[in-house]
mmCIF file of C-alpha atoms in Angstrom:
data_model
loop_
_atom_site.group_PDB
_atom_site.id
_atom_site.type_symbol
_atom_site.label_atom_id
_atom_site.label_comp_id
_atom_site.label_asym_id
_atom_site.label_seq_id
_atom_site.Cartn_x
_atom_site.Cartn_y
_atom_site.Cartn_z
ATOM 1 C CA UNK J 234 117.817 263.747 75.792
ATOM 2 C CA UNK J 235 114.228 264.227 75.673
ATOM 3 C CA UNK J 236 114.580 264.740 71.989
ATOM 4 C CA UNK J 237 116.404 261.485 71.610
ATOM 5 C CA UNK J 238 113.856 259.757 73.795
ATOM 6 C CA UNK J 239 111.061 261.335 71.754
ATOM 7 C CA UNK J 240 112.752 260.201 68.576
ATOM 8 C CA UNK J 241 113.152 256.668 69.872
ATOM 9 C CA UNK J 242 109.528 256.599 71.027
ATOM 10 C CA UNK J 243 108.451 258.026 67.663
ATOM 11 C CA UNK J 244 110.523 255.477 65.819
ATOM 12 C CA UNK J 245 109.142 252.658 67.923
ATOM 13 C CA UNK J 246 105.603 253.865 67.407
ATOM 14 C CA UNK J 247 106.201 254.276 63.683
ATOM 15 C CA UNK J 248 107.698 250.821 63.504
ATOM 16 C CA UNK J 249 104.749 249.370 65.473
ATOM 17 C CA UNK J 250 102.186 251.159 63.293
ATOM 18 C CA UNK J 251 104.064 250.097 60.147
ATOM 19 C CA UNK J 252 104.152 246.547 61.423
ATOM 20 C CA UNK J 253 100.405 246.517 62.121
ATOM 21 C CA UNK J 254 99.643 248.052 58.704
ATOM 22 C CA UNK J 255 101.878 245.562 56.935
ATOM 23 C CA UNK J 256 100.422 242.653 58.888
ATOM 24 C CA UNK J 257 96.888 243.778 58.017
ATOM 25 C CA UNK J 258 97.811 244.124 54.349
ATOM 26 C CA UNK J 259 99.540 240.743 54.394
ATOM 27 C CA UNK J 260 96.478 239.170 56.011
ATOM 28 C CA UNK J 261 94.223 240.788 53.414
ATOM 29 C CA UNK J 262 96.466 239.593 50.598
ATOM 30 C CA UNK J 263 96.714 236.130 52.166
ATOM 31 C CA UNK J 264 92.934 236.001 52.596
ATOM 32 C CA UNK J 265 92.455 237.171 49.028
ATOM 33 C CA UNK J 266 94.969 234.577 47.774
ATOM 34 C CA UNK J 267 93.226 231.886 49.829
ATOM 35 C CA UNK J 268 89.872 232.871 48.334
ATOM 36 C CA UNK J 269 91.399 232.828 44.869
ATOM 37 C CA UNK J 270 93.011 229.457 45.587
ATOM 38 C CA UNK J 271 89.695 228.073 46.838
ATOM 39 C CA UNK J 272 87.950 229.450 43.761
ATOM 40 C CA UNK J 273 90.596 227.969 41.476
ATOM 41 C CA UNK J 274 90.367 224.663 43.358
ATOM 42 C CA UNK J 275 86.567 224.637 43.121
ATOM 43 C CA UNK J 276 86.742 225.507 39.411
ATOM 44 C CA UNK J 277 89.297 222.739 38.901
ATOM 45 C CA UNK J 278 87.117 220.263 40.806
ATOM 46 C CA UNK J 279 84.045 221.274 38.775
ATOM 47 C CA UNK J 280 86.020 221.008 35.556
ATOM 48 C CA UNK J 281 87.441 217.624 36.596
ATOM 49 C CA UNK J 282 83.930 216.381 37.426
ATOM 50 C CA UNK J 283 82.611 217.672 34.091
ATOM 51 C CA UNK J 284 85.530 216.025 32.277
ATOM 52 C CA UNK J 285 84.929 212.776 34.187
ATOM 53 C CA UNK J 286 81.226 212.843 33.310
ATOM 54 C CA UNK J 287 82.009 213.625 29.677
ATOM 55 C CA UNK J 288 84.558 210.793 29.548
ATOM 56 C CA UNK J 289 82.011 208.459 31.165
ATOM 57 C CA UNK J 290 79.361 209.417 28.583
ATOM 58 C CA UNK J 291 81.877 208.934 25.760
ATOM 59 C CA UNK J 292 82.923 205.565 27.192
ATOM 60 C CA UNK J 293 79.275 204.475 27.442
ATOM 61 C CA UNK J 294 78.663 205.627 23.861
ATOM 62 C CA UNK J 295 81.746 203.733 22.675
ATOM 63 C CA UNK J 296 80.679 200.593 24.561
ATOM 64 C CA UNK J 297 77.176 200.857 23.049
ATOM 65 C CA UNK J 298 78.624 201.356 19.560
ATOM 66 C CA UNK J 299 81.015 198.417 19.951
ATOM 67 C CA UNK J 300 78.233 196.200 21.322
ATOM 68 C CA UNK J 301 75.962 197.166 18.407
ATOM 69 C CA UNK J 302 78.730 196.416 15.913
ATOM 70 C CA UNK J 303 79.462 193.077 17.606
ATOM 71 C CA UNK J 304 75.762 192.116 17.578
ATOM 72 C CA UNK J 305 75.483 193.102 13.908
ATOM 73 C CA UNK J 306 78.585 191.016 13.098
ATOM 74 C CA UNK J 307 77.183 188.035 15.017
ATOM 75 C CA UNK J 308 73.880 188.332 13.117
ATOM 76 C CA UNK J 309 75.707 188.622 9.786
ATOM 77 C CA UNK J 310 77.836 185.553 10.508
ATOM 78 C CA UNK J 311 74.809 183.600 11.740
ATOM 79 C CA UNK J 312 73.012 184.476 8.494
ATOM 80 C CA UNK J 313 76.051 183.315 6.484
ATOM 81 C CA UNK J 314 76.173 180.065 8.449
ATOM 82 C CA UNK J 315 72.434 179.545 7.862
ATOM 83 C CA UNK J 316 72.922 180.121 4.124
ATOM 84 C CA UNK J 317 75.843 177.682 4.019
ATOM 85 C CA UNK J 318 73.851 175.091 5.946
ATOM 86 C CA UNK J 319 70.931 175.559 3.527
ATOM 87 C CA UNK J 320 73.268 175.136 0.537
ATOM 88 C CA UNK J 321 74.810 172.013 2.075
ATOM 89 C CA UNK J 322 71.357 170.571 2.814
ATOM 90 C CA UNK J 323 70.272 171.375 -0.742
ATOM 91 C CA UNK J 324 73.400 169.711 -2.154
ATOM 92 C CA UNK J 325 72.793 166.664 0.005
ATOM 93 C CA UNK J 326 69.196 166.508 -1.217
ATOM 94 C CA UNK J 327 70.346 166.874 -4.827
ATOM 95 C CA UNK J 328 72.969 164.169 -4.353
ATOM 96 C CA UNK J 329 70.395 161.888 -2.724
ATOM 97 C CA UNK J 330 68.034 162.481 -5.648
ATOM 98 C CA UNK J 331 70.801 161.804 -8.164
ATOM 99 C CA UNK J 332 71.806 158.680 -6.289
ATOM 100 C CA UNK J 333 68.187 157.489 -6.282
ATOM 101 C CA UNK J 334 67.902 158.265 -10.000
ATOM 102 C CA UNK J 335 71.127 156.376 -10.699
ATOM 103 C CA UNK J 336 69.883 153.421 -8.651
ATOM 104 C CA UNK J 337 66.660 153.386 -10.667
ATOM 105 C CA UNK J 338 68.570 153.620 -13.944
ATOM 106 C CA UNK J 339 70.854 150.820 -12.835
ATOM 107 C CA UNK J 340 67.853 148.659 -11.959
ATOM 108 C CA UNK J 341 66.281 149.528 -15.315
ATOM 109 C CA UNK J 342 69.493 148.613 -17.122
ATOM 110 C CA UNK J 343 69.716 145.341 -15.208
ATOM 111 C CA UNK J 344 66.106 144.622 -16.142
ATOM 112 C CA UNK J 345 66.846 145.401 -19.781
ATOM 113 C CA UNK J 346 69.917 143.175 -19.711
ATOM 114 C CA UNK J 347 67.785 140.334 -18.403
ATOM 115 C CA UNK J 348 65.219 141.065 -21.121
ATOM 116 C CA UNK J 349 67.979 141.104 -23.745
ATOM 117 C CA UNK J 350 69.238 137.732 -22.540
ATOM 118 C CA UNK J 351 65.713 136.325 -22.650
ATOM 119 C CA UNK J 352 65.122 137.715 -26.162
ATOM 120 C CA UNK J 353 68.516 136.437 -27.300
ATOM 121 C CA UNK J 354 67.638 132.933 -26.099
ATOM 122 C CA UNK J 355 64.287 133.171 -27.858
ATOM 123 C CA UNK J 356 65.968 134.394 -31.049
ATOM 124 C CA UNK J 357 68.491 131.587 -30.961
ATOM 125 C CA UNK J 358 65.671 129.122 -30.440
ATOM 126 C CA UNK J 359 63.697 130.708 -33.282
ATOM 127 C CA UNK J 360 66.738 130.652 -35.555
ATOM 128 C CA UNK J 361 67.192 126.962 -34.817
ATOM 129 C CA UNK J 362 63.514 126.310 -35.583
ATOM 130 C CA UNK J 363 63.760 128.374 -38.757
ATOM 131 C CA UNK J 364 66.711 126.353 -39.966
ATOM 132 C CA UNK J 365 64.869 123.157 -39.215
ATOM 133 C CA UNK J 366 61.799 124.515 -40.951
ATOM 134 C CA UNK J 367 63.793 125.580 -44.005
ATOM 135 C CA UNK J 368 65.340 122.159 -44.240
ATOM 136 C CA UNK J 369 61.863 120.668 -44.027
ATOM 137 C CA UNK J 370 60.421 122.961 -46.667
ATOM 138 C CA UNK J 371 63.280 122.715 -49.101
ATOM 139 C CA UNK J 372 60.947 120.909 -51.427
ATOM 140 C CA UNK J 373 58.235 123.643 -51.144
ATOM 141 C CA UNK J 374 56.430 125.477 -53.879
ATOM 142 C CA UNK J 375 57.584 128.916 -55.005
ATOM 143 C CA UNK J 376 54.921 130.725 -52.943
ATOM 144 C CA UNK J 377 55.705 128.690 -49.849
ATOM 145 C CA UNK J 378 59.398 129.394 -50.288
ATOM 146 C CA UNK J 379 58.688 133.131 -50.611
ATOM 147 C CA UNK J 380 56.654 133.068 -47.427
ATOM 148 C CA UNK J 381 59.389 131.180 -45.603
ATOM 149 C CA UNK J 382 61.958 133.683 -46.900
ATOM 150 C CA UNK J 383 59.848 136.596 -45.678
ATOM 151 C CA UNK J 384 59.591 135.031 -42.253
ATOM 152 C CA UNK J 385 63.330 134.431 -42.178
ATOM 153 C CA UNK J 386 63.987 138.062 -43.135
ATOM 154 C CA UNK J 387 61.613 139.215 -40.397
ATOM 155 C CA UNK J 388 63.411 137.057 -37.858
ATOM 156 C CA UNK J 389 66.769 138.390 -38.997
ATOM 157 C CA UNK J 390 65.476 141.961 -38.747
ATOM 158 C CA UNK J 391 64.337 141.233 -35.200
ATOM 159 C CA UNK J 392 67.751 139.863 -34.320
ATOM 160 C CA UNK J 393 69.428 142.933 -35.826
ATOM 161 C CA UNK J 394 67.055 145.166 -33.872
ATOM 162 C CA UNK J 395 67.945 143.340 -30.679
ATOM 163 C CA UNK J 396 71.649 143.868 -31.363
ATOM 164 C CA UNK J 397 71.001 147.581 -31.877
ATOM 165 C CA UNK J 398 68.946 147.728 -28.676
ATOM 166 C CA UNK J 399 71.735 145.957 -26.792
ATOM 167 C CA UNK J 400 74.305 148.451 -28.130
ATOM 168 C CA UNK J 401 72.110 151.398 -27.135
ATOM 169 C CA UNK J 402 71.616 149.982 -23.669
ATOM 170 C CA UNK J 403 75.345 149.338 -23.270
ATOM 171 C CA UNK J 404 76.051 152.936 -24.249
ATOM 172 C CA UNK J 405 73.348 154.160 -21.851
ATOM 173 C CA UNK J 406 74.825 152.058 -19.044
ATOM 174 C CA UNK J 407 78.305 153.378 -19.785
ATOM 175 C CA UNK J 408 77.010 156.987 -19.856
ATOM 176 C CA UNK J 409 75.136 156.393 -16.599
ATOM 177 C CA UNK J 410 78.287 155.030 -14.959
ATOM 178 C CA UNK J 411 80.295 158.049 -16.153
ATOM 179 C CA UNK J 412 77.706 160.467 -14.780
ATOM 180 C CA UNK J 413 77.516 158.586 -11.490
ATOM 181 C CA UNK J 414 81.296 158.737 -11.096
ATOM 182 C CA UNK J 415 81.258 162.439 -11.956
ATOM 183 C CA UNK J 416 78.509 163.199 -9.421
ATOM 184 C CA UNK J 417 80.277 161.196 -6.729
ATOM 185 C CA UNK J 418 83.551 162.976 -7.540
ATOM 186 C CA UNK J 419 81.857 166.393 -7.287
ATOM 187 C CA UNK J 420 80.183 165.397 -4.040
ATOM 188 C CA UNK J 421 83.473 164.236 -2.540
ATOM 189 C CA UNK J 422 85.206 167.476 -3.531
ATOM 190 C CA UNK J 423 82.602 169.541 -1.721
#
């Protein structure tokens, strides 16, 4: 029995020693795994922080780039608007100048029409006097008749010249009206 008791005690001691050895190894492995886990966790945290910082820098760069592009676009559009405003102002100035020129031409034409009417009245009066004079000098000498004829021809030439002047002025007035309508049409289209 002592042998059996010795065997039981030996088995119990062996089991106890085995248990202690296994527990120690398990604690070492658990401690080593915990250290590795902490290291992995710290590495992951550092990597996450680095990634976050990198993403933040990239986001700031993207925001800066987008802001720069937006500012450049705003400047470009402002420059285009300024150019368009300058062109519109220039067109308005040109139209004002053309309108003023047309007004002056119209006043000139009206003045010429009045002058034509005055000259026409004078010519009619002169023609009436010439007829009266010719009737009076019907009994003139040859030289006097020649002189009277020359004067009559001169008067007729003046009348013809006035007709030509009137035609030219009418054409000028008509051309001026056409141009005025064209300018106004162009201005309205713009």
